[in-house]
Coordinates of C-alpha atoms in Angstrom, one line a residue:
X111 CA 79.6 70.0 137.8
X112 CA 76.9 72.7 137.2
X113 CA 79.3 75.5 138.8
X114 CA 81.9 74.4 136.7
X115 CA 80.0 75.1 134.3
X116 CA 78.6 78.1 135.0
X117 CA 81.2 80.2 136.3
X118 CA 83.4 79.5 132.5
X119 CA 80.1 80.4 130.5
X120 CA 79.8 83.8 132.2
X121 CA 83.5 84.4 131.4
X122 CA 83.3 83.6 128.5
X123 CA 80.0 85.8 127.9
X124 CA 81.9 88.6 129.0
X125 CA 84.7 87.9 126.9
X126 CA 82.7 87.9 124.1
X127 CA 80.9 90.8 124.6
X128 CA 83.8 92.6 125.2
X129 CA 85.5 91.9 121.9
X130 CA 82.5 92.1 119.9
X131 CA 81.8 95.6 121.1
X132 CA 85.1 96.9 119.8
X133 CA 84.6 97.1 116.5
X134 CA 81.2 98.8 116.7
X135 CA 82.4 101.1 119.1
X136 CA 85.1 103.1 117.3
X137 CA 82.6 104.1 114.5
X138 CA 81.2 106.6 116.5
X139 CA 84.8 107.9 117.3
X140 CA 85.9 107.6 113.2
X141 CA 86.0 111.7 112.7
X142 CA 88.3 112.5 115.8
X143 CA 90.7 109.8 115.5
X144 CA 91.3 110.8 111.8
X145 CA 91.7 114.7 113.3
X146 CA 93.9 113.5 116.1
X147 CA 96.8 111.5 114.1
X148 CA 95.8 113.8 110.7
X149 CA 95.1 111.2 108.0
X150 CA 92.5 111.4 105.5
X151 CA 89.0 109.8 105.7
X152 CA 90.4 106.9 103.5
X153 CA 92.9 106.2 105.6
X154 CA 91.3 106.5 108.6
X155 CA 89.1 103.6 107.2
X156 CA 91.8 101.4 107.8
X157 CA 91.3 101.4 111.9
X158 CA 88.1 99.1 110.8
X159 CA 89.6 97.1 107.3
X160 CA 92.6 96.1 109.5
X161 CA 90.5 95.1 112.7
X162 CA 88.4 92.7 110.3
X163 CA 91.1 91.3 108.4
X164 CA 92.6 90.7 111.8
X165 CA 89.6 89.1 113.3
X166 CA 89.2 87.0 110.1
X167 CA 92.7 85.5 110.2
X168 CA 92.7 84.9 113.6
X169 CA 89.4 82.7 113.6
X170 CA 90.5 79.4 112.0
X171 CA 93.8 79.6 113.8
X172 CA 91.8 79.9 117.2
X173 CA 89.5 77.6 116.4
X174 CA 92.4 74.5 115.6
X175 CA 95.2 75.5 118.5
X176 CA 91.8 75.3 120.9
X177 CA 92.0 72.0 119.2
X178 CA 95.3 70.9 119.8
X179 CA 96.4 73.3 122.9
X180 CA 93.2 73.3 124.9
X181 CA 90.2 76.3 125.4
X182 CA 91.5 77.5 128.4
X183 CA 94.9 78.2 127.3
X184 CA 93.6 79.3 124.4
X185 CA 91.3 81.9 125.7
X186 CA 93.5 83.0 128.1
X187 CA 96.2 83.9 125.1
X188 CA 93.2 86.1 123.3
X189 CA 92.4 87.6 126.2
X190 CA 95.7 88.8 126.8
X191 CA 96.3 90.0 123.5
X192 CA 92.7 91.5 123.0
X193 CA 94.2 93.6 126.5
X194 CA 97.3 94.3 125.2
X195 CA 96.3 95.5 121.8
X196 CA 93.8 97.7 123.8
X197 CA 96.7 99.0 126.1
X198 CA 98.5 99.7 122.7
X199 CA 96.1 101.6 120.8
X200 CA 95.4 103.5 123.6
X201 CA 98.9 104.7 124.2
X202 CA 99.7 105.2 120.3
X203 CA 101.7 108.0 119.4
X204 CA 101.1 107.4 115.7
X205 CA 98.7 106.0 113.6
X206 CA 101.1 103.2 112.3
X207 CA 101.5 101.8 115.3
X208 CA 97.7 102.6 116.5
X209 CA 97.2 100.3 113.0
X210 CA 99.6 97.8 114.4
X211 CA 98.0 97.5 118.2
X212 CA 94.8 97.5 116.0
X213 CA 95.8 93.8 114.5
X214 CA 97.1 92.7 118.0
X215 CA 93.6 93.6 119.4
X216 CA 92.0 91.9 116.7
X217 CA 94.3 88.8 116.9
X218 CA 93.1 88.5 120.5
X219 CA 89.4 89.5 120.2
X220 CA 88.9 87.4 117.2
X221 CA 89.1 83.8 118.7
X222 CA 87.0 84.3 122.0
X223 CA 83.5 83.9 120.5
X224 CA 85.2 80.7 118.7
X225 CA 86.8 79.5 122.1
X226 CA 83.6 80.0 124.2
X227 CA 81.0 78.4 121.1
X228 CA 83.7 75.1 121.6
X229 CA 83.6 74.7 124.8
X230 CA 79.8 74.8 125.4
X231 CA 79.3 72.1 122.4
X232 CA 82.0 69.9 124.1
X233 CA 81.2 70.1 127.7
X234 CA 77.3 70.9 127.7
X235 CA 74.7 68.1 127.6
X236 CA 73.0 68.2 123.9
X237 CA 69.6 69.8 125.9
X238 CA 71.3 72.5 126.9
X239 CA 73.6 73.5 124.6
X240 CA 71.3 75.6 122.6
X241 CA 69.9 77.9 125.7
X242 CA 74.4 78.7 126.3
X243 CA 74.7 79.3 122.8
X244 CA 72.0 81.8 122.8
X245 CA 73.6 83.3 125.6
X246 CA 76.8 83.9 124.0
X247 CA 75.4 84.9 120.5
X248 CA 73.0 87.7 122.3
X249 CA 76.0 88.8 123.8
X250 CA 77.7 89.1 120.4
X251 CA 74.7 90.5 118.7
X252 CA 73.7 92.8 121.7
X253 CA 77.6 94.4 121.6
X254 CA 77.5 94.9 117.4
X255 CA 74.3 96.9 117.5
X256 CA 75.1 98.9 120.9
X257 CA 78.8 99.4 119.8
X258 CA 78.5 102.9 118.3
X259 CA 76.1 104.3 121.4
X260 CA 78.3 103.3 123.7
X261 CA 81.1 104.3 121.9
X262 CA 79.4 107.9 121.6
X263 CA 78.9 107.9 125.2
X264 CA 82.0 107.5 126.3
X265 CA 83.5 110.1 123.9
X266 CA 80.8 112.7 125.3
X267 CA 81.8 111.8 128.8
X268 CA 85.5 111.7 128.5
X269 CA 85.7 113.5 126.0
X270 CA 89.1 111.7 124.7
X271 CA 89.0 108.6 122.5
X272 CA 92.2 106.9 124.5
X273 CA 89.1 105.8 126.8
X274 CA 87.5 103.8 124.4
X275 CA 89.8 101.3 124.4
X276 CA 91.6 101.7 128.3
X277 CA 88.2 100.7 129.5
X278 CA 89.4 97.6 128.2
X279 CA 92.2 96.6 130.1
X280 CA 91.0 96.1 133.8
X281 CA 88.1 93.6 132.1
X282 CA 90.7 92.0 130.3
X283 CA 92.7 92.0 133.4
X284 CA 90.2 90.4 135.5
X285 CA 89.2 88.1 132.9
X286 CA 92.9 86.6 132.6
X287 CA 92.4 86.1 136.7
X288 CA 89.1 85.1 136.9
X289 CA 90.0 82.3 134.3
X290 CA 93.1 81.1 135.7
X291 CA 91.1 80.6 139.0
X292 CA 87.7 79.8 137.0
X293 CA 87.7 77.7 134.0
X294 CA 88.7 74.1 134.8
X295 CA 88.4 71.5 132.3
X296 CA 89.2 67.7 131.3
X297 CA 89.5 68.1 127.2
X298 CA 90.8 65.5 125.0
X299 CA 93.4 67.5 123.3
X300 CA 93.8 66.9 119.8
X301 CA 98.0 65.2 119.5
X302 CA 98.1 65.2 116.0
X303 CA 100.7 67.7 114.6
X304 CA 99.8 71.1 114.0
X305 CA 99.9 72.0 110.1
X306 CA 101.6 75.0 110.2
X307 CA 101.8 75.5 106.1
X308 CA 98.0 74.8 106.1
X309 CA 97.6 77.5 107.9
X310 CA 99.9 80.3 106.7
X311 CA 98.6 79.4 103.1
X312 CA 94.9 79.7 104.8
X313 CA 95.9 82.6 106.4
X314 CA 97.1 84.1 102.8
X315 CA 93.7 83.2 101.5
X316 CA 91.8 84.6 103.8
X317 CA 93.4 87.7 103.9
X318 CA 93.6 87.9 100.2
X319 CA 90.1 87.8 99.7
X320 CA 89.6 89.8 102.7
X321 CA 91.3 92.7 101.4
X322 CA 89.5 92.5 98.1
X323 CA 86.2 93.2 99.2
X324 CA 87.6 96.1 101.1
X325 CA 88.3 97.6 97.5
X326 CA 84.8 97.3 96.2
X327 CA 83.1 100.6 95.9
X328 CA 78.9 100.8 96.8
X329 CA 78.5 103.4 94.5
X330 CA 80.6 102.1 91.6
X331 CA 79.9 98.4 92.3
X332 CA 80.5 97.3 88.7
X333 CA 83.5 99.4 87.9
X334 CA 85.1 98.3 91.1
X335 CA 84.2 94.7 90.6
X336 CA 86.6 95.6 87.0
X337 CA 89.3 97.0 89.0
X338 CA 92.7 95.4 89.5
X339 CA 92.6 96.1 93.4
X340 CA 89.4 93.6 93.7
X341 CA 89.8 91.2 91.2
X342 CA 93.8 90.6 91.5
X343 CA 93.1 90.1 95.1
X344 CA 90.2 88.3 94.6
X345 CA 91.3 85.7 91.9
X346 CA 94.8 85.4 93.6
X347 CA 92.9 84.1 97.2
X348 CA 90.5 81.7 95.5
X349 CA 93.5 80.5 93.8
X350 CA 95.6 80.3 97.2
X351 CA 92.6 78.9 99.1
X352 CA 91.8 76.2 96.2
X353 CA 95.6 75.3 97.0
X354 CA 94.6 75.2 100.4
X355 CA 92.1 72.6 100.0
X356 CA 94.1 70.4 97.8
X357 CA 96.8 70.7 100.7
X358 CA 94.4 69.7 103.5
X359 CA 93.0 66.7 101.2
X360 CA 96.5 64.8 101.2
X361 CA 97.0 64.8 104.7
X362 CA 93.6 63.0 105.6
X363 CA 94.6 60.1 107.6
X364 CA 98.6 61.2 108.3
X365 CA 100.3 62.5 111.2
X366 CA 99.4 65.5 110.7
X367 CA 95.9 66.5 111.0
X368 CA 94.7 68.9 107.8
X369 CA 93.3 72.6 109.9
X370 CA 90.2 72.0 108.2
X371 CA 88.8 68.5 108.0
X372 CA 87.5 68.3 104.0
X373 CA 85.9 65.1 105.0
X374 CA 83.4 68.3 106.3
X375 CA 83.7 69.8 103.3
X376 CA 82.4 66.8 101.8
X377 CA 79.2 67.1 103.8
X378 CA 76.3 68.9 101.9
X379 CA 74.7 69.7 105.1
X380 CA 77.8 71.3 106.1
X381 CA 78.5 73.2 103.0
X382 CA 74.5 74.8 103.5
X383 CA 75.1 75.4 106.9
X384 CA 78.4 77.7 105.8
X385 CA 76.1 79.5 103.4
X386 CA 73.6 80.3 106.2
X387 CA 76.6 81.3 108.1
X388 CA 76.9 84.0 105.8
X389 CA 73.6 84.8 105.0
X390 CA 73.1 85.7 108.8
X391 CA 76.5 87.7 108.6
X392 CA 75.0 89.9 105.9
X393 CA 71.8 90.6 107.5
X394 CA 73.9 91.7 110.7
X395 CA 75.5 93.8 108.5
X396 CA 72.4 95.5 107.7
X397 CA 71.5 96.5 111.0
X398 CA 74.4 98.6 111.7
X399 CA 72.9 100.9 108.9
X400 CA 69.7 100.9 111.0
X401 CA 70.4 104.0 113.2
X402 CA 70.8 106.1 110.2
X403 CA 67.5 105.1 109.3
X404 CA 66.2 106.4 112.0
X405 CA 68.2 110.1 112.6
X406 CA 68.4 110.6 108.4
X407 CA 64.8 109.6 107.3
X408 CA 62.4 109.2 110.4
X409 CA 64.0 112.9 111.8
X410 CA 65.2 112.2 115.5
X411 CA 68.3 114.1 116.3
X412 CA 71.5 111.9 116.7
X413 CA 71.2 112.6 120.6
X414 CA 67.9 110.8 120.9
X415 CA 68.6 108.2 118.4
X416 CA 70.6 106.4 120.5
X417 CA 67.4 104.9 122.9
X418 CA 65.4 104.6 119.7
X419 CA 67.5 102.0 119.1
X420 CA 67.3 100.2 122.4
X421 CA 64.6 98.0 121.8
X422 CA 66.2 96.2 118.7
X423 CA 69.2 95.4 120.9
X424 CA 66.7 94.2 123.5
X425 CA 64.7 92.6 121.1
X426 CA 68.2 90.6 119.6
X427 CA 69.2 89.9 122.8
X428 CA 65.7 87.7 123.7
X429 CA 65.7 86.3 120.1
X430 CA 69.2 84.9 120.9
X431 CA 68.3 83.4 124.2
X432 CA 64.7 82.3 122.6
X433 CA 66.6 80.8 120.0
X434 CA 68.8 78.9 122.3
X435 CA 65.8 77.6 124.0
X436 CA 64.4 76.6 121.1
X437 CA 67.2 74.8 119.3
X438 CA 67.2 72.4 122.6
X439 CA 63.6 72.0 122.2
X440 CA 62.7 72.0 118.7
X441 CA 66.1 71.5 116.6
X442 CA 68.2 74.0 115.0
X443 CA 66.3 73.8 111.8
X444 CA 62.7 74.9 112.8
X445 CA 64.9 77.9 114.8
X446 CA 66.1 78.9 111.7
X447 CA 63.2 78.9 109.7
X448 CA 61.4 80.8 112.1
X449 CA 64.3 83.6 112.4
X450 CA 64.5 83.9 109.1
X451 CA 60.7 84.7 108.4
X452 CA 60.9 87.1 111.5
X453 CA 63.5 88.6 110.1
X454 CA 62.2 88.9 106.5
X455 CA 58.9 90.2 108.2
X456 CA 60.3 93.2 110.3
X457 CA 62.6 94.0 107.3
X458 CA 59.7 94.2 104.6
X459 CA 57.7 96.4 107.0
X460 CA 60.5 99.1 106.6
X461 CA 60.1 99.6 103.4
X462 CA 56.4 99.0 103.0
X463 CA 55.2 100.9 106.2
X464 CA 57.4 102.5 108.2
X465 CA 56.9 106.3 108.8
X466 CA 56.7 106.6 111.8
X467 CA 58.8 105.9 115.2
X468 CA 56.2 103.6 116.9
X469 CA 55.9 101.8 113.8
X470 CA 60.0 101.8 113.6
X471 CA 59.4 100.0 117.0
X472 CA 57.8 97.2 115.8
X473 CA 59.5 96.3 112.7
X474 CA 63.2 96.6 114.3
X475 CA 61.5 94.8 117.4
X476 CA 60.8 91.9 115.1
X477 CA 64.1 92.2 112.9
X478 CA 66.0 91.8 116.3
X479 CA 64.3 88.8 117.2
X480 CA 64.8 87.0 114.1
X481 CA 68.8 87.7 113.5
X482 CA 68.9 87.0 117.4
X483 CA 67.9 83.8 116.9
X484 CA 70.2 83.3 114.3
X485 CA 73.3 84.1 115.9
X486 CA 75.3 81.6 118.7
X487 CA 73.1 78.3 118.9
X488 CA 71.5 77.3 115.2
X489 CA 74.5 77.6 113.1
X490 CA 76.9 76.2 115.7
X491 CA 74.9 73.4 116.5
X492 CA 74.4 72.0 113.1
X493 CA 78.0 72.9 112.2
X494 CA 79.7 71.1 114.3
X495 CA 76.7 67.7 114.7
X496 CA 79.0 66.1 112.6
X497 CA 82.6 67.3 113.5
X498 CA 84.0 64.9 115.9
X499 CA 85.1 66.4 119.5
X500 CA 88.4 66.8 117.8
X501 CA 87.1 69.1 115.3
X502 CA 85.0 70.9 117.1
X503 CA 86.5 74.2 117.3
X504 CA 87.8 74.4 113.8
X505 CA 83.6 73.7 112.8
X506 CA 82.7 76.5 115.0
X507 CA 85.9 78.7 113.4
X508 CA 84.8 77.7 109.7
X509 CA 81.3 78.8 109.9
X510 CA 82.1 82.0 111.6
X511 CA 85.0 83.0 108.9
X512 CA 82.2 82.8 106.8
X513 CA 80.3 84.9 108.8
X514 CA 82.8 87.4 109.1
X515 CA 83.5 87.4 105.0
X516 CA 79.5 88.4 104.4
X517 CA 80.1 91.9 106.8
X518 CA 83.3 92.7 105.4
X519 CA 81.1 92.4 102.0
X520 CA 77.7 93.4 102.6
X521 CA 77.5 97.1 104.3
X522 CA 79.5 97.9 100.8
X523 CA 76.7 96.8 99.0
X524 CA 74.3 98.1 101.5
X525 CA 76.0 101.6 101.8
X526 CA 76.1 101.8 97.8
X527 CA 72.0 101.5 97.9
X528 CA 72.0 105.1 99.9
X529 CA 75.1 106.7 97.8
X530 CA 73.4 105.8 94.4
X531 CA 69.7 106.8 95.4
X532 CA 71.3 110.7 95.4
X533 CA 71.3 110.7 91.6
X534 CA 67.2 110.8 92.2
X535 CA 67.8 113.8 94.0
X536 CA 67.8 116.0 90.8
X537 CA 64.4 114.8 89.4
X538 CA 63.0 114.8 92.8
X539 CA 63.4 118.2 93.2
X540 CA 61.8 119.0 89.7
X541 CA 58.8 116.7 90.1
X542 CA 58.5 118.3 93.4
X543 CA 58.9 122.2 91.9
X544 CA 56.3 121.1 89.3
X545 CA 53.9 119.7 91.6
X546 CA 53.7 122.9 93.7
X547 CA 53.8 125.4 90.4
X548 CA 57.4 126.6 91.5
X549 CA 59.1 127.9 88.6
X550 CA 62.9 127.7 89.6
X551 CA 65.9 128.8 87.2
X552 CA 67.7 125.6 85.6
X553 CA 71.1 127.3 87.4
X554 CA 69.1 127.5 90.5
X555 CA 67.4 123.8 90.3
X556 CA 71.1 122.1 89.3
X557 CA 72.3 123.9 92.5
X558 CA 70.2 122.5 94.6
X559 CA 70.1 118.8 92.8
X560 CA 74.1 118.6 93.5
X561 CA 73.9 119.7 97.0
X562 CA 73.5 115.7 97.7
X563 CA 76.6 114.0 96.6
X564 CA 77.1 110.8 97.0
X565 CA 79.1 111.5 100.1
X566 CA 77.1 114.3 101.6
X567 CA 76.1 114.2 105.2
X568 CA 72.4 113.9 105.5
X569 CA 72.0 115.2 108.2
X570 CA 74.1 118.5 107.3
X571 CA 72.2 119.1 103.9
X572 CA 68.5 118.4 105.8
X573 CA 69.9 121.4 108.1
X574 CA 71.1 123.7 105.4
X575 CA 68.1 123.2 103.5
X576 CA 66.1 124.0 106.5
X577 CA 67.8 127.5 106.8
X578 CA 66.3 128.8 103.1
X579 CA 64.0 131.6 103.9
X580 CA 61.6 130.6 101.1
X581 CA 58.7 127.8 102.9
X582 CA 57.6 126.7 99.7
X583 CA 61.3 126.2 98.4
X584 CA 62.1 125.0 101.7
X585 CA 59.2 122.5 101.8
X586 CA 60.0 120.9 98.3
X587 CA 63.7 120.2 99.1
X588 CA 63.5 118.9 102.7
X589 CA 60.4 116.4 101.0
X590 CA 62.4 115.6 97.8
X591 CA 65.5 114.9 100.1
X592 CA 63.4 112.8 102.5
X593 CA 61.8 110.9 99.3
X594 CA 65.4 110.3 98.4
X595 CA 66.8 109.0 101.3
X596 CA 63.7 106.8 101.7
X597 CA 64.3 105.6 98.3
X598 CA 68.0 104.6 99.2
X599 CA 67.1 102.8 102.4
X600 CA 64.5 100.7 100.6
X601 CA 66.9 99.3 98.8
X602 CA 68.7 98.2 101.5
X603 CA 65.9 96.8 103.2
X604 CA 65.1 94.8 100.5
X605 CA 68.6 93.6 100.0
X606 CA 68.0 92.1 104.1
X607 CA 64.6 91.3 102.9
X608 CA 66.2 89.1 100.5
X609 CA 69.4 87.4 102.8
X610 CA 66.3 86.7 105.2
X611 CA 64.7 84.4 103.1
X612 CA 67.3 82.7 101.5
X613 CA 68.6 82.2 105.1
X614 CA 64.8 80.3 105.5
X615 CA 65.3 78.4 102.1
X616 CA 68.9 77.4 103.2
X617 CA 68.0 76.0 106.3
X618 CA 65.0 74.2 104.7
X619 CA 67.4 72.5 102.3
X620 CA 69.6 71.6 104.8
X621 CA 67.1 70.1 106.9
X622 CA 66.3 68.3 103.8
X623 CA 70.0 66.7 103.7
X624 CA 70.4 66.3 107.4
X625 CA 67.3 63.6 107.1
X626 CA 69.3 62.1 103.8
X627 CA 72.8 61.6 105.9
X628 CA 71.6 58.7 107.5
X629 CA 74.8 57.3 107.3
X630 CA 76.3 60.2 109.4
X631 CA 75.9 60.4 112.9
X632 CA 73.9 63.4 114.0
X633 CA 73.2 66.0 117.8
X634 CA 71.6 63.6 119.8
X635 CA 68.5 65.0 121.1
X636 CA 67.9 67.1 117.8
X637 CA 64.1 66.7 116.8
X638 CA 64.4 68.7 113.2

């Protein structure tokens, strides 16, 4: 029984890791796919917008066919898509089609962390359910922070993006084998009919409201907010997803089982634990900005960068196995509170003491930690505590669209902190002129305070800057620049500051409920 077990976890590890490192890895390859199909930066931003609508669709619908068609045959199907869709993109000849292999991938890649999270909760004793979770949510963690390095290594070695995404077939290939032979399992499959017009209207939803917060604008939040693009897409998926609900309600206790149980939705555990599901989504988000952090404000070249950022993918991947281990030992609630204090911890120190790179160390060591443990075990075990075996994959699917919904939002938001602190740049500069006794022309100071536009490469001004012959002039820009960036990232550090404590007051509450619903069964074995 324990090498039945075992051999399906590690595939499914892989699996994960696999599909979670795709979306991360094409960032670092952004510039020369635009160059090689010849689209515009805004369109080229629709490589990642499409992947995550894809991945967000595809999450429910995994989550009830593992349900009702069974996890193996289930993951098998994403996996072969996931290695299709790779295949595709890599052989794409324009970038419509590289968009459309782009979905196919993310049909595929979007249900195997679902799949794998179902499988340990159904066939895993209660005690060790936690320490397999962690295992699969370090992998997913691990592969969103090192997504871009590894993506940027490949590019420097092969010098050809194609290879990002080739390197995916033979895993895929072997994962499709490996499983066939591998993964052997005695589910109860769910008989009920499948609701197919729940979940094309779900599907609607989601992608509605998906596509809205792909129009928002960081710099302009408000005026985007105003704009038809958000708030016709916006309004027009609560609405669908409102009808969605109503739909769902009338079939409890028919034929045909509802995608999403709102008996669940009744829960007020459940509900808080959807909420933390998206609180720890949005503080993931936040650590994809951290590498800028360190190359734009902390001054390591972007070829070093890179292994500064090691230890926080270290560090998450030991906070998601830590947190496994403790979720079997102590309950998911205590491993949320302490994550979310770690996290809030190592976030404050960025703003409050960071300057250096050994104190950068420290404070992404204990970031990674905390949003480790979030990730895989916590969430999914109190998501699904009251499910039902039947249900199981759909809980796991729910929580994690939420998830997903929180990083399509957030690194707008996050981004916008950094594009609005450049209209400090201006009276940076002239407190800084002032300071030294450097009397600078007006025409001469509004050149230099417009240098830094909201979309200005950092890194390129910090190295123009540095060619002005003049030290003192020299020395008052690069340290006004500096002070603005720092000012930018701040806010964005106090925005994960923020998520990480209402993820600890969340999971407070919740624990609070969870102790109310006696009348609700709950994880045997839980001690929160």
């Amino acid at each position: 029984m324990q090498k039945q077990m075992k051999w399906p976890l590690i595939l499914f590890a892989i699996g994960v890791f696999m599909a979670a490192l795709d979306n991360g890895i094409i960032t670092s390859s952004l510039t020369t796919l635009n160059a090689s199909f010849g689209v515009s930066p805004t369109w080229g931003a629709w490589t990642i917008t499409l992947y995550t609508l894809g991945l967000a669709v595809s999450v429910p619908i995994a989550g009830k066919l593992s349900d009702r068609y069974g996890r193996k045959k289930l993951f098998l199907i994403e996996v072969g898509l996931f290695g299709i869709g790779s295949l595709l993109v890599a052989l794409s000849t324009s970038f419509t089609f590289f968009l459309i292999a782009r979905v196919i991938q993310a049909l595929g890649g979007g249900g195997i962390f679902i799949i794998a999270s179902s499988y340990v909760l159904s066939k895993f004793p209660a005690e060790r359910q936690g320490t397999a979770l962690g295992l699969l949510g370090g992998m997913n963690g691990v592969a969103a922070i090192l997504g871009p390095n590894v993506g940027a290594f490949i590019l420097d070695i092969t010098g050809n993006w194609h290879w990002l995404f080739l390197i995916n077939v033979p895993i895929a290939i072997l994962l499709f084998i490996a499983g066939i032979r591998l993964i052997h399992e005695e589910q109860e499959l769910n008989r009920a009919a499948v609701d197919w017009s729940g979940i094309a209207v779900l599907t609607l939803g989601v992608l509605s409201l998906m596509y809205s917060f792909s129009n928002l604008d960081g710099v302009n939040m408000l005026q985007s907010l105003g704009s038809p693009m958000f708030y016709g897409f916006f309004l027009a998926g609560v609405i669908i997803l409102v009808l969605f609900y109503f739909m769902e309600k009338r079939l409890e206790g028919s034929e045909r089982e509802p995608v999403v149980s709102t008996k669940l939705l009744g829960i007020a555990s459940f509900r808080w634990t959807l909420l933390i599901a998206f609180f720890s989504g949005a503080i993931l988000a936040s650590v994809i900005f951290i590498p800028g952090f360190v190359e734009q404000y902390l001054g390591v070249s972007n070829t070093a960068s890179g292994y500064w950022f090691t230890p926080l993918a270290l560090a998450s991947g030991i906070g998601a196995a830590g947190g496994g281990f403790l979720v079997d030992r102590r309950g998911p609630i205590w491993t949320l509170s302490v994550a979310g204090l770690l996290s809030a911890i190592g976030f404050l120190l960025f703003p409050l003491w960071v300057e250096h790179i050994w104190q950068f160390v420290i404070a992404s060591t204990l970031v990674g930690i905390g949003f480790g443990m979030m990730l895989g075990a916590p969430v999914n075990v109190l998501v699904t505590e009251q499910a039902g075996d039947n249900n199981k994959g759909i809980a796991v699917a729910t929580s994690s669209l939420f998830r997903q919904m929180a990083m399509a939002i957030a690194p707008t938001i996050f981004a916008g902190f950094l594009a609005r602190s450049f209209s400090n740049l201006g009276s940076n500069i002239q407190t800084g002129f002032a300071d030294q006794g450097i009397q600078v022309p007006p025409e001469m100071l509004q050149q230099y305070a417009s240098g830094g536009g909201a979309g200005s490469d950092i890194s390129s001004l910090t190295e123009g800057l540095s060619q002005i012959p003049d030290a003192g002039i020299r020395d008052v820009l690069l340290q006004a620049l500096h002070q603005t960036t720092g000012q930018g990232y701040n806010g964005l550090f106090w925005s994960a500051v923020l998520f990480s404590v209402l993820t600890l007051i969340a999971a407070l509450i919740t624990g609070r409920l969870r102790h109310k619903e006696k009348s609700h069964p709950v994880t045997k074995g839980s001690t929160d």
